Amino acid sequence: GHRLAGPLPESLQRCRALELIRLSSNRLTAPPVVLWKYLPRLAWAAVADNPFLNHSAALAVNPTTTTTTDGGDSSSSSTTTTTSLPTLDITVSEDDPILGQGAGGVTRKVLYQGQYVALKEYGGAMTSDGLPESERHWATVASQLQCDAVVQVLGQTATSGALVMEYLDGYTALAGPPSLQSCSRDVYDETVDRIVMTTADAHVLISKLLQTLSRLHAAGICHGDLYGHNILVRPHQPSQVRLTDWGAAFGYDVHDARYAPYVRWMELRALAVLVEEVQEHFLTHKNREPSPLL
């Protein structure tokens, strides 16, 4: 796998109901415009580590970042971005509590120098979202943008390159990940019971996420996986929110008119889905508040 070269077939235009796709670490030399331009429901796309991406806009945020390109002809070369992160000597045990897990790996609560941190260990050299080094890079760059709603990165472990982040005591995921039944949509059955959210809370939560996305995209960063299960909130104060999990994130050239507007539109579509889900699960069904958020 991971040998898909562009351009993508025009027949994809007929996949009008497609909402999610994973194309990271392939050989796409041209932007997959057929996806972003013609598929109105597409909300989540992972395309990191493809030759068409230009990281210059996002790289300007972090002067310690370097970019290397592997050898070979242009059809098979890809760009790998690395970020200088502090190396932390942390010992991880399987007894350390699991905070979350997914396709990319397992995140644990680990004690380091008298304080708890959140440590994400990767399940392999490549995941369905992309490369671990890509996630470490974009998580670090995003945390340097000084957004209140972004989890802060502290470093990486010396042995395995696990990502070390701030531990958010008392926070919980806004939703559970999609199931086989829900397909591309999150599951809210358990989180609805433990999260208390008013309409005012929902307005603040969505506003903070919108402000964060605006700053990210101004810097040429697309999160690519804006889901409730990647959003952490305080159960009794859900307006306190953090966006996490940068496995599907990618940098793009905000000035490239071929695809940049469509990337922004896709992420806004993901936010619109989130607004609909918050409205449905927390306000309408739980609180019996039918007034729309937007």
PDB file of C-alpha atoms in Angstrom:
ATOM      1  CA  GLY A   1       0.000   0.000   0.000  1.00  0.00           C
ATOM      2  CA  HIS A   2       0.850   3.689   0.175  1.00  0.00           C
ATOM      3  CA  ARG A   3       1.896   3.739  -3.477  1.00  0.00           C
ATOM      4  CA  LEU A   4      -1.070   5.658  -4.871  1.00  0.00           C
ATOM      5  CA  ALA A   5       0.043   8.220  -7.438  1.00  0.00           C
ATOM      6  CA  GLY A   6      -2.002  11.069  -8.860  1.00  0.00           C
ATOM      7  CA  PRO A   7      -4.051  12.350 -10.345  1.00  0.00           C
ATOM      8  CA  LEU A   8      -7.016  10.654  -8.759  1.00  0.00           C
ATOM      9  CA  PRO A   9      -9.642   9.334 -11.185  1.00  0.00           C
ATOM     10  CA  GLU A  10     -12.345  11.807 -12.195  1.00  0.00           C
ATOM     11  CA  SER A  11     -14.925   9.104 -11.495  1.00  0.00           C
ATOM     12  CA  LEU A  12     -14.557   9.940  -7.795  1.00  0.00           C
ATOM     13  CA  GLN A  13     -16.841  12.884  -8.500  1.00  0.00           C
ATOM     14  CA  ARG A  14     -19.707  10.427  -8.326  1.00  0.00           C
ATOM     15  CA  CYS A  15     -18.957   9.550  -4.683  1.00  0.00           C
ATOM     16  CA  ARG A  16     -21.187  12.385  -3.528  1.00  0.00           C
ATOM     17  CA  ALA A  17     -21.866  10.865  -0.110  1.00  0.00           C
ATOM     18  CA  LEU A  18     -18.189  10.294   0.807  1.00  0.00           C
ATOM     19  CA  GLU A  19     -17.359  11.947   4.136  1.00  0.00           C
ATOM     20  CA  LEU A  20     -13.975  10.491   5.126  1.00  0.00           C
ATOM     21  CA  ILE A  21     -10.859   9.343   3.271  1.00  0.00           C
ATOM     22  CA  ARG A  22      -7.281   8.463   4.237  1.00  0.00           C
ATOM     23  CA  LEU A  23      -4.572   9.117   1.621  1.00  0.00           C
ATOM     24  CA  SER A  24      -1.503   9.890   3.750  1.00  0.00           C
ATOM     25  CA  SER A  25       1.990   8.733   2.776  1.00  0.00           C
ATOM     26  CA  ASN A  26       1.223   8.150  -0.895  1.00  0.00           C
ATOM     27  CA  ARG A  27       2.708   9.592  -4.089  1.00  0.00           C
ATOM     28  CA  LEU A  28       0.160  12.238  -4.973  1.00  0.00           C
ATOM     29  CA  THR A  29       2.091  14.829  -6.934  1.00  0.00           C
ATOM     30  CA  ALA A  30      -0.970  17.012  -7.516  1.00  0.00           C
ATOM     31  CA  PRO A  31      -3.639  18.142  -5.043  1.00  0.00           C
ATOM     32  CA  PRO A  32      -6.631  15.759  -4.987  1.00  0.00           C
ATOM     33  CA  VAL A  33      -8.943  18.547  -6.136  1.00  0.00           C
ATOM     34  CA  VAL A  34     -11.493  16.023  -7.370  1.00  0.00           C
ATOM     35  CA  LEU A  35     -12.165  15.189  -3.707  1.00  0.00           C
ATOM     36  CA  TRP A  36     -12.362  18.662  -2.225  1.00  0.00           C
ATOM     37  CA  LYS A  37     -14.059  20.425  -5.120  1.00  0.00           C
ATOM     38  CA  TYR A  38     -16.777  17.955  -6.084  1.00  0.00           C
ATOM     39  CA  LEU A  39     -17.639  16.028  -2.908  1.00  0.00           C
ATOM     40  CA  PRO A  40     -19.889  18.286  -0.813  1.00  0.00           C
ATOM     41  CA  ARG A  41     -20.022  15.979   2.227  1.00  0.00           C
ATOM     42  CA  LEU A  42     -16.258  15.383   2.592  1.00  0.00           C
ATOM     43  CA  ALA A  43     -15.264  16.508   6.074  1.00  0.00           C
ATOM     44  CA  TRP A  44     -12.239  14.441   7.081  1.00  0.00           C
ATOM     45  CA  ALA A  45      -9.267  13.793   4.783  1.00  0.00           C
ATOM     46  CA  ALA A  46      -5.742  12.745   5.762  1.00  0.00           C
ATOM     47  CA  VAL A  47      -3.257  13.609   2.999  1.00  0.00           C
ATOM     48  CA  ALA A  48      -0.009  14.245   4.892  1.00  0.00           C
ATOM     49  CA  ASP A  49       3.344  13.128   3.475  1.00  0.00           C
ATOM     50  CA  ASN A  50       2.411  13.510  -0.197  1.00  0.00           C
ATOM     51  CA  PRO A  51       4.692  15.322  -2.660  1.00  0.00           C
ATOM     52  CA  PHE A  52       2.101  17.939  -3.652  1.00  0.00           C
ATOM     53  CA  LEU A  53       2.080  19.548  -0.228  1.00  0.00           C
ATOM     54  CA  ASN A  54       3.992  22.754   0.300  1.00  0.00           C
ATOM     55  CA  HIS A  55       4.799  23.238   3.996  1.00  0.00           C
ATOM     56  CA  SER A  56       6.364  26.681   3.691  1.00  0.00           C
ATOM     57  CA  ALA A  57       3.515  28.605   5.330  1.00  0.00           C
ATOM     58  CA  ALA A  58       3.336  26.433   8.435  1.00  0.00           C
ATOM     59  CA  LEU A  59       7.083  25.962   8.682  1.00  0.00           C
ATOM     60  CA  ALA A  60       7.483  29.710   9.122  1.00  0.00           C
ATOM     61  CA  VAL A  61       5.820  29.324  12.519  1.00  0.00           C
ATOM     62  CA  ASN A  62       8.624  27.125  13.799  1.00  0.00           C
ATOM     63  CA  PRO A  63      12.187  28.158  12.911  1.00  0.00           C
ATOM     64  CA  THR A  64      13.636  24.943  14.371  1.00  0.00           C
ATOM     65  CA  THR A  65      11.915  22.827  11.737  1.00  0.00           C
ATOM     66  CA  THR A  66      13.771  21.186   8.880  1.00  0.00           C
ATOM     67  CA  THR A  67      12.455  19.580   5.724  1.00  0.00           C
ATOM     68  CA  THR A  68      14.088  16.770   3.774  1.00  0.00           C
ATOM     69  CA  THR A  69      13.120  15.121   0.516  1.00  0.00           C
ATOM     70  CA  ASP A  70      13.978  11.532  -0.284  1.00  0.00           C
ATOM     71  CA  GLY A  71      15.768  10.639  -3.485  1.00  0.00           C
ATOM     72  CA  GLY A  72      14.314   9.421  -6.724  1.00  0.00           C
ATOM     73  CA  ASP A  73      12.188  10.933  -9.444  1.00  0.00           C
ATOM     74  CA  SER A  74       9.440  13.425  -8.707  1.00  0.00           C
ATOM     75  CA  SER A  75       6.700  10.829  -9.070  1.00  0.00           C
ATOM     76  CA  SER A  76       7.932   8.829  -6.111  1.00  0.00           C
ATOM     77  CA  SER A  77       9.613  11.411  -3.894  1.00  0.00           C
ATOM     78  CA  SER A  78       7.959  12.615  -0.733  1.00  0.00           C
ATOM     79  CA  THR A  79       8.654  15.317   1.781  1.00  0.00           C
ATOM     80  CA  THR A  80       9.337  14.479   5.401  1.00  0.00           C
ATOM     81  CA  THR A  81       9.166  17.218   8.004  1.00  0.00           C
ATOM     82  CA  THR A  82      10.843  16.927  11.365  1.00  0.00           C
ATOM     83  CA  THR A  83      10.660  19.177  14.400  1.00  0.00           C
ATOM     84  CA  SER A  84      13.229  19.670  17.134  1.00  0.00           C
ATOM     85  CA  LEU A  85      11.521  18.524  20.320  1.00  0.00           C
ATOM     86  CA  PRO A  86      12.979  18.292  23.818  1.00  0.00           C
ATOM     87  CA  THR A  87      13.949  14.700  24.579  1.00  0.00           C
ATOM     88  CA  LEU A  88      12.567  13.530  27.900  1.00  0.00           C
ATOM     89  CA  ASP A  89      13.756  10.527  29.867  1.00  0.00           C
ATOM     90  CA  ILE A  90      10.447   8.935  30.829  1.00  0.00           C
ATOM     91  CA  THR A  91       9.802   5.350  31.855  1.00  0.00           C
ATOM     92  CA  VAL A  92       6.452   3.986  30.723  1.00  0.00           C
ATOM     93  CA  SER A  93       4.735   0.975  32.246  1.00  0.00           C
ATOM     94  CA  GLU A  94       1.765  -1.027  31.013  1.00  0.00           C
ATOM     95  CA  ASP A  95       0.290  -0.322  34.432  1.00  0.00           C
ATOM     96  CA  ASP A  96       0.080   3.390  33.609  1.00  0.00           C
ATOM     97  CA  PRO A  97      -3.609   4.281  33.069  1.00  0.00           C
ATOM     98  CA  ILE A  98      -4.813   4.493  29.461  1.00  0.00           C
ATOM     99  CA  LEU A  99      -6.378   7.842  28.618  1.00  0.00           C
ATOM    100  CA  GLY A 100      -7.307   6.939  25.069  1.00  0.00           C
ATOM    101  CA  GLN A 101      -6.384   4.732  22.147  1.00  0.00           C
ATOM    102  CA  GLY A 102      -6.991   4.558  18.424  1.00  0.00           C
ATOM    103  CA  ALA A 103      -5.420   3.732  15.085  1.00  0.00           C
ATOM    104  CA  GLY A 104      -2.328   5.787  15.880  1.00  0.00           C
ATOM    105  CA  GLY A 105      -1.469   4.315  19.246  1.00  0.00           C
ATOM    106  CA  VAL A 106      -2.174   4.476  22.965  1.00  0.00           C
ATOM    107  CA  THR A 107      -2.109   7.558  25.197  1.00  0.00           C
ATOM    108  CA  ARG A 108      -1.305   6.985  28.874  1.00  0.00           C
ATOM    109  CA  LYS A 109      -1.198   9.009  32.063  1.00  0.00           C
ATOM    110  CA  VAL A 110       2.451   8.893  33.185  1.00  0.00           C
ATOM    111  CA  LEU A 111       4.254  10.424  36.156  1.00  0.00           C
ATOM    112  CA  TYR A 112       7.266  12.548  35.164  1.00  0.00           C
ATOM    113  CA  GLN A 113       9.314  14.605  37.637  1.00  0.00           C
ATOM    114  CA  GLY A 114       6.493  14.679  40.148  1.00  0.00           C
ATOM    115  CA  GLN A 115       3.800  15.707  37.672  1.00  0.00           C
ATOM    116  CA  TYR A 116       1.495  13.772  35.390  1.00  0.00           C
ATOM    117  CA  VAL A 117       1.838  14.035  31.613  1.00  0.00           C
ATOM    118  CA  ALA A 118      -0.083  12.498  28.733  1.00  0.00           C
ATOM    119  CA  LEU A 119       2.180  10.239  26.673  1.00  0.00           C
ATOM    120  CA  LYS A 120       1.195   8.852  23.266  1.00  0.00           C
ATOM    121  CA  GLU A 121       3.007   5.692  22.180  1.00  0.00           C
ATOM    122  CA  TYR A 122       2.685   4.856  18.495  1.00  0.00           C
ATOM    123  CA  GLY A 123       1.613   1.451  17.271  1.00  0.00           C
ATOM    124  CA  GLY A 124       4.075   1.310  14.385  1.00  0.00           C
ATOM    125  CA  ALA A 125       6.110   3.229  11.825  1.00  0.00           C
ATOM    126  CA  MET A 126       2.944   4.150   9.941  1.00  0.00           C
ATOM    127  CA  THR A 127      -0.743   4.412  10.825  1.00  0.00           C
ATOM    128  CA  SER A 128      -3.919   4.884   8.804  1.00  0.00           C
ATOM    129  CA  ASP A 129      -3.655   8.621   9.517  1.00  0.00           C
ATOM    130  CA  GLY A 130       0.004   8.983   8.528  1.00  0.00           C
ATOM    131  CA  LEU A 131       3.489   8.994  10.044  1.00  0.00           C
ATOM    132  CA  PRO A 132       4.218   9.453  13.773  1.00  0.00           C
ATOM    133  CA  GLU A 133       6.878  12.071  12.964  1.00  0.00           C
ATOM    134  CA  SER A 134       4.268  14.033  11.043  1.00  0.00           C
ATOM    135  CA  GLU A 135       1.936  14.041  14.039  1.00  0.00           C
ATOM    136  CA  ARG A 136       4.731  15.095  16.390  1.00  0.00           C
ATOM    137  CA  HIS A 137       5.600  17.951  14.046  1.00  0.00           C
ATOM    138  CA  TRP A 138       2.110  19.375  13.565  1.00  0.00           C
ATOM    139  CA  ALA A 139       1.161  18.922  17.211  1.00  0.00           C
ATOM    140  CA  THR A 140       4.249  20.935  18.151  1.00  0.00           C
ATOM    141  CA  VAL A 141       3.701  23.669  15.570  1.00  0.00           C
ATOM    142  CA  ALA A 142       0.036  23.991  16.569  1.00  0.00           C
ATOM    143  CA  SER A 143       0.915  24.261  20.252  1.00  0.00           C
ATOM    144  CA  GLN A 144       3.276  27.153  19.426  1.00  0.00           C
ATOM    145  CA  LEU A 145       0.414  29.206  17.980  1.00  0.00           C
ATOM    146  CA  GLN A 146      -0.724  30.031  21.535  1.00  0.00           C
ATOM    147  CA  CYS A 147      -4.302  28.892  21.013  1.00  0.00           C
ATOM    148  CA  ASP A 148      -6.145  28.332  24.280  1.00  0.00           C
ATOM    149  CA  ALA A 149      -7.965  25.342  22.780  1.00  0.00           C
ATOM    150  CA  VAL A 150      -4.872  23.364  21.700  1.00  0.00           C
ATOM    151  CA  VAL A 151      -3.163  20.757  23.880  1.00  0.00           C
ATOM    152  CA  GLN A 152       0.411  21.789  24.662  1.00  0.00           C
ATOM    153  CA  VAL A 153       3.344  19.593  23.613  1.00  0.00           C
ATOM    154  CA  LEU A 154       6.195  19.081  26.089  1.00  0.00           C
ATOM    155  CA  GLY A 155       8.571  16.851  24.128  1.00  0.00           C
ATOM    156  CA  GLN A 156       9.201  13.272  23.071  1.00  0.00           C
ATOM    157  CA  THR A 157      10.683  10.241  24.780  1.00  0.00           C
ATOM    158  CA  ALA A 158      14.292   9.329  24.133  1.00  0.00           C
ATOM    159  CA  THR A 159      13.688   5.657  23.409  1.00  0.00           C
ATOM    160  CA  SER A 160      10.494   5.356  21.364  1.00  0.00           C
ATOM    161  CA  GLY A 161       9.752   8.877  20.181  1.00  0.00           C
ATOM    162  CA  ALA A 162       6.445   8.899  22.037  1.00  0.00           C
ATOM    163  CA  LEU A 163       4.734  12.297  22.078  1.00  0.00           C
ATOM    164  CA  VAL A 164       4.627  13.910  25.528  1.00  0.00           C
ATOM    165  CA  MET A 165       1.839  16.415  26.177  1.00  0.00           C
ATOM    166  CA  GLU A 166       0.275  18.260  29.070  1.00  0.00           C
ATOM    167  CA  TYR A 167      -2.057  16.145  31.175  1.00  0.00           C
ATOM    168  CA  LEU A 168      -5.518  17.654  31.443  1.00  0.00           C
ATOM    169  CA  ASP A 169      -6.852  16.583  34.808  1.00  0.00           C
ATOM    170  CA  GLY A 170     -10.609  16.134  34.883  1.00  0.00           C
ATOM    171  CA  TYR A 171     -11.122  16.392  31.120  1.00  0.00           C
ATOM    172  CA  THR A 172     -13.049  13.860  29.055  1.00  0.00           C
ATOM    173  CA  ALA A 173     -13.653  13.283  25.354  1.00  0.00           C
ATOM    174  CA  LEU A 174     -16.715  15.026  23.980  1.00  0.00           C
ATOM    175  CA  ALA A 175     -17.704  11.813  22.168  1.00  0.00           C
ATOM    176  CA  GLY A 176     -16.688   8.243  21.549  1.00  0.00           C
ATOM    177  CA  PRO A 177     -15.143   7.221  18.207  1.00  0.00           C
ATOM    178  CA  PRO A 178     -17.334   6.012  15.321  1.00  0.00           C
ATOM    179  CA  SER A 179     -18.664   2.480  15.446  1.00  0.00           C
ATOM    180  CA  LEU A 180     -19.408  -0.002  12.681  1.00  0.00           C
ATOM    181  CA  GLN A 181     -23.025   1.090  12.926  1.00  0.00           C
ATOM    182  CA  SER A 182     -22.428   4.863  12.935  1.00  0.00           C
ATOM    183  CA  CYS A 183     -19.767   4.619  10.188  1.00  0.00           C
ATOM    184  CA  SER A 184     -18.159   8.063   9.955  1.00  0.00           C
ATOM    185  CA  ARG A 185     -20.058   9.624  12.863  1.00  0.00           C
ATOM    186  CA  ASP A 186     -19.068   9.712  16.524  1.00  0.00           C
ATOM    187  CA  VAL A 187     -20.984   7.874  19.231  1.00  0.00           C
ATOM    188  CA  TYR A 188     -22.362  10.016  22.084  1.00  0.00           C
ATOM    189  CA  ASP A 189     -24.236   7.431  24.157  1.00  0.00           C
ATOM    190  CA  GLU A 190     -21.844   7.484  27.140  1.00  0.00           C
ATOM    191  CA  THR A 191     -20.576  11.073  27.010  1.00  0.00           C
ATOM    192  CA  VAL A 192     -24.073  12.589  26.992  1.00  0.00           C
ATOM    193  CA  ASP A 193     -24.664  11.105  30.450  1.00  0.00           C
ATOM    194  CA  ARG A 194     -21.557  12.576  32.070  1.00  0.00           C
ATOM    195  CA  ILE A 195     -21.223  15.974  30.319  1.00  0.00           C
ATOM    196  CA  VAL A 196     -23.448  18.834  31.453  1.00  0.00           C
ATOM    197  CA  MET A 197     -23.784  21.370  28.635  1.00  0.00           C
ATOM    198  CA  THR A 198     -26.022  24.415  28.396  1.00  0.00           C
ATOM    199  CA  THR A 199     -26.698  26.378  25.235  1.00  0.00           C
ATOM    200  CA  ALA A 200     -24.321  29.058  26.489  1.00  0.00           C
ATOM    201  CA  ASP A 201     -21.615  26.422  27.046  1.00  0.00           C
ATOM    202  CA  ALA A 202     -22.158  25.108  23.528  1.00  0.00           C
ATOM    203  CA  HIS A 203     -21.827  28.578  22.034  1.00  0.00           C
ATOM    204  CA  VAL A 204     -18.511  29.165  23.813  1.00  0.00           C
ATOM    205  CA  LEU A 205     -17.202  25.698  22.907  1.00  0.00           C
ATOM    206  CA  ILE A 206     -17.963  26.143  19.202  1.00  0.00           C
ATOM    207  CA  SER A 207     -16.627  29.711  19.193  1.00  0.00           C
ATOM    208  CA  LYS A 208     -13.313  28.609  20.712  1.00  0.00           C
ATOM    209  CA  LEU A 209     -12.957  25.825  18.159  1.00  0.00           C
ATOM    210  CA  LEU A 210     -13.767  28.207  15.309  1.00  0.00           C
ATOM    211  CA  GLN A 211     -11.152  30.689  16.554  1.00  0.00           C
ATOM    212  CA  THR A 212      -8.608  27.876  16.817  1.00  0.00           C
ATOM    213  CA  LEU A 213      -9.329  26.635  13.295  1.00  0.00           C
ATOM    214  CA  SER A 214      -9.028  30.174  11.974  1.00  0.00           C
ATOM    215  CA  ARG A 215      -5.573  30.553  13.479  1.00  0.00           C
ATOM    216  CA  LEU A 216      -4.471  27.102  12.327  1.00  0.00           C
ATOM    217  CA  HIS A 217      -5.532  27.662   8.737  1.00  0.00           C
ATOM    218  CA  ALA A 218      -4.006  31.136   8.686  1.00  0.00           C
ATOM    219  CA  ALA A 219      -0.737  29.331   9.431  1.00  0.00           C
ATOM    220  CA  GLY A 220      -1.372  26.698   6.751  1.00  0.00           C
ATOM    221  CA  ILE A 221      -2.342  23.830   9.058  1.00  0.00           C
ATOM    222  CA  CYS A 222      -5.343  21.559   8.592  1.00  0.00           C
ATOM    223  CA  HIS A 223      -6.254  19.321  11.533  1.00  0.00           C
ATOM    224  CA  GLY A 224      -7.909  16.797   9.220  1.00  0.00           C
ATOM    225  CA  ASP A 225      -9.710  14.883  11.979  1.00  0.00           C
ATOM    226  CA  LEU A 226     -12.001  17.383  13.714  1.00  0.00           C
ATOM    227  CA  TYR A 227     -14.192  14.966  15.614  1.00  0.00           C
ATOM    228  CA  GLY A 228     -15.857  15.007  19.013  1.00  0.00           C
ATOM    229  CA  HIS A 229     -13.649  12.118  20.128  1.00  0.00           C
ATOM    230  CA  ASN A 230     -10.590  14.337  19.496  1.00  0.00           C
ATOM    231  CA  ILE A 231     -11.996  17.184  21.592  1.00  0.00           C
ATOM    232  CA  LEU A 232     -11.501  17.204  25.373  1.00  0.00           C
ATOM    233  CA  VAL A 233     -13.785  19.124  27.730  1.00  0.00           C
ATOM    234  CA  ARG A 234     -14.498  19.444  31.439  1.00  0.00           C
ATOM    235  CA  PRO A 235     -17.711  17.473  32.123  1.00  0.00           C
ATOM    236  CA  HIS A 236     -19.293  20.241  34.214  1.00  0.00           C
ATOM    237  CA  GLN A 237     -17.694  23.135  32.313  1.00  0.00           C
ATOM    238  CA  PRO A 238     -17.552  21.998  28.679  1.00  0.00           C
ATOM    239  CA  SER A 239     -16.702  25.488  27.468  1.00  0.00           C
ATOM    240  CA  GLN A 240     -13.194  24.588  28.717  1.00  0.00           C
ATOM    241  CA  VAL A 241     -12.080  22.776  25.579  1.00  0.00           C
ATOM    242  CA  ARG A 242      -8.884  21.363  24.032  1.00  0.00           C
ATOM    243  CA  LEU A 243      -8.323  20.050  20.520  1.00  0.00           C
ATOM    244  CA  THR A 244      -6.019  17.038  20.395  1.00  0.00           C
ATOM    245  CA  ASP A 245      -4.798  14.171  18.143  1.00  0.00           C
ATOM    246  CA  TRP A 246      -2.827  15.549  15.196  1.00  0.00           C
ATOM    247  CA  GLY A 247      -2.322  12.230  13.436  1.00  0.00           C
ATOM    248  CA  ALA A 248      -4.224  13.316  10.316  1.00  0.00           C
ATOM    249  CA  ALA A 249      -2.938  16.904  10.290  1.00  0.00           C
ATOM    250  CA  PHE A 250      -1.075  18.349   7.338  1.00  0.00           C
ATOM    251  CA  GLY A 251       0.431  21.643   6.249  1.00  0.00           C
ATOM    252  CA  TYR A 252      -0.595  23.314   3.022  1.00  0.00           C
ATOM    253  CA  ASP A 253       0.157  26.415   0.970  1.00  0.00           C
ATOM    254  CA  VAL A 254      -2.582  28.906   1.837  1.00  0.00           C
ATOM    255  CA  HIS A 255      -1.819  30.822  -1.368  1.00  0.00           C
ATOM    256  CA  ASP A 256      -2.320  27.862  -3.711  1.00  0.00           C
ATOM    257  CA  ALA A 257      -5.686  28.647  -5.290  1.00  0.00           C
ATOM    258  CA  ARG A 258      -5.918  25.145  -6.791  1.00  0.00           C
ATOM    259  CA  TYR A 259      -6.882  23.580  -3.482  1.00  0.00           C
ATOM    260  CA  ALA A 260      -6.367  25.834  -0.421  1.00  0.00           C
ATOM    261  CA  PRO A 261      -9.957  27.204  -0.349  1.00  0.00           C
ATOM    262  CA  TYR A 262     -11.318  23.658  -0.546  1.00  0.00           C
ATOM    263  CA  VAL A 263      -9.177  22.518   2.383  1.00  0.00           C
ATOM    264  CA  ARG A 264     -10.628  25.290   4.537  1.00  0.00           C
ATOM    265  CA  TRP A 265     -14.140  24.471   3.366  1.00  0.00           C
ATOM    266  CA  MET A 266     -13.655  20.795   4.248  1.00  0.00           C
ATOM    267  CA  GLU A 267     -12.620  21.631   7.819  1.00  0.00           C
ATOM    268  CA  LEU A 268     -15.602  23.954   8.176  1.00  0.00           C
ATOM    269  CA  ARG A 269     -17.796  21.080   7.045  1.00  0.00           C
ATOM    270  CA  ALA A 270     -16.357  18.976   9.882  1.00  0.00           C
ATOM    271  CA  LEU A 271     -17.129  21.794  12.319  1.00  0.00           C
ATOM    272  CA  ALA A 272     -20.680  22.014  10.960  1.00  0.00           C
ATOM    273  CA  VAL A 273     -21.132  18.296  11.611  1.00  0.00           C
ATOM    274  CA  LEU A 274     -19.882  18.819  15.167  1.00  0.00           C
ATOM    275  CA  VAL A 275     -22.348  21.671  15.675  1.00  0.00           C
ATOM    276  CA  GLU A 276     -25.183  19.441  14.480  1.00  0.00           C
ATOM    277  CA  GLU A 277     -24.120  16.653  16.838  1.00  0.00           C
ATOM    278  CA  VAL A 278     -23.794  18.930  19.877  1.00  0.00           C
ATOM    279  CA  GLN A 279     -27.201  20.390  19.092  1.00  0.00           C
ATOM    280  CA  GLU A 280     -28.795  16.973  18.638  1.00  0.00           C
ATOM    281  CA  HIS A 281     -27.258  15.007  21.502  1.00  0.00           C
ATOM    282  CA  PHE A 282     -26.793  17.601  24.227  1.00  0.00           C
ATOM    283  CA  LEU A 283     -29.274  20.401  23.658  1.00  0.00           C
ATOM    284  CA  THR A 284     -32.263  18.866  21.887  1.00  0.00           C
ATOM    285  CA  HIS A 285     -32.423  15.322  23.270  1.00  0.00           C
ATOM    286  CA  LYS A 286     -30.887  15.812  26.713  1.00  0.00           C
ATOM    287  CA  ASN A 287     -31.783  19.399  27.625  1.00  0.00           C
ATOM    288  CA  ARG A 288     -34.913  19.726  25.472  1.00  0.00           C
ATOM    289  CA  GLU A 289     -33.588  22.992  24.070  1.00  0.00           C
ATOM    290  CA  PRO A 290     -34.623  23.124  20.405  1.00  0.00           C
ATOM    291  CA  SER A 291     -33.044  26.507  19.560  1.00  0.00           C
ATOM    292  CA  PRO A 292     -30.333  26.011  16.916  1.00  0.00           C
ATOM    293  CA  LEU A 293     -26.694  26.911  17.642  1.00  0.00           C
ATOM    294  CA  LEU A 294     -26.201  28.441  14.219  1.00  0.00           C
TER     295      LEU A 294
END
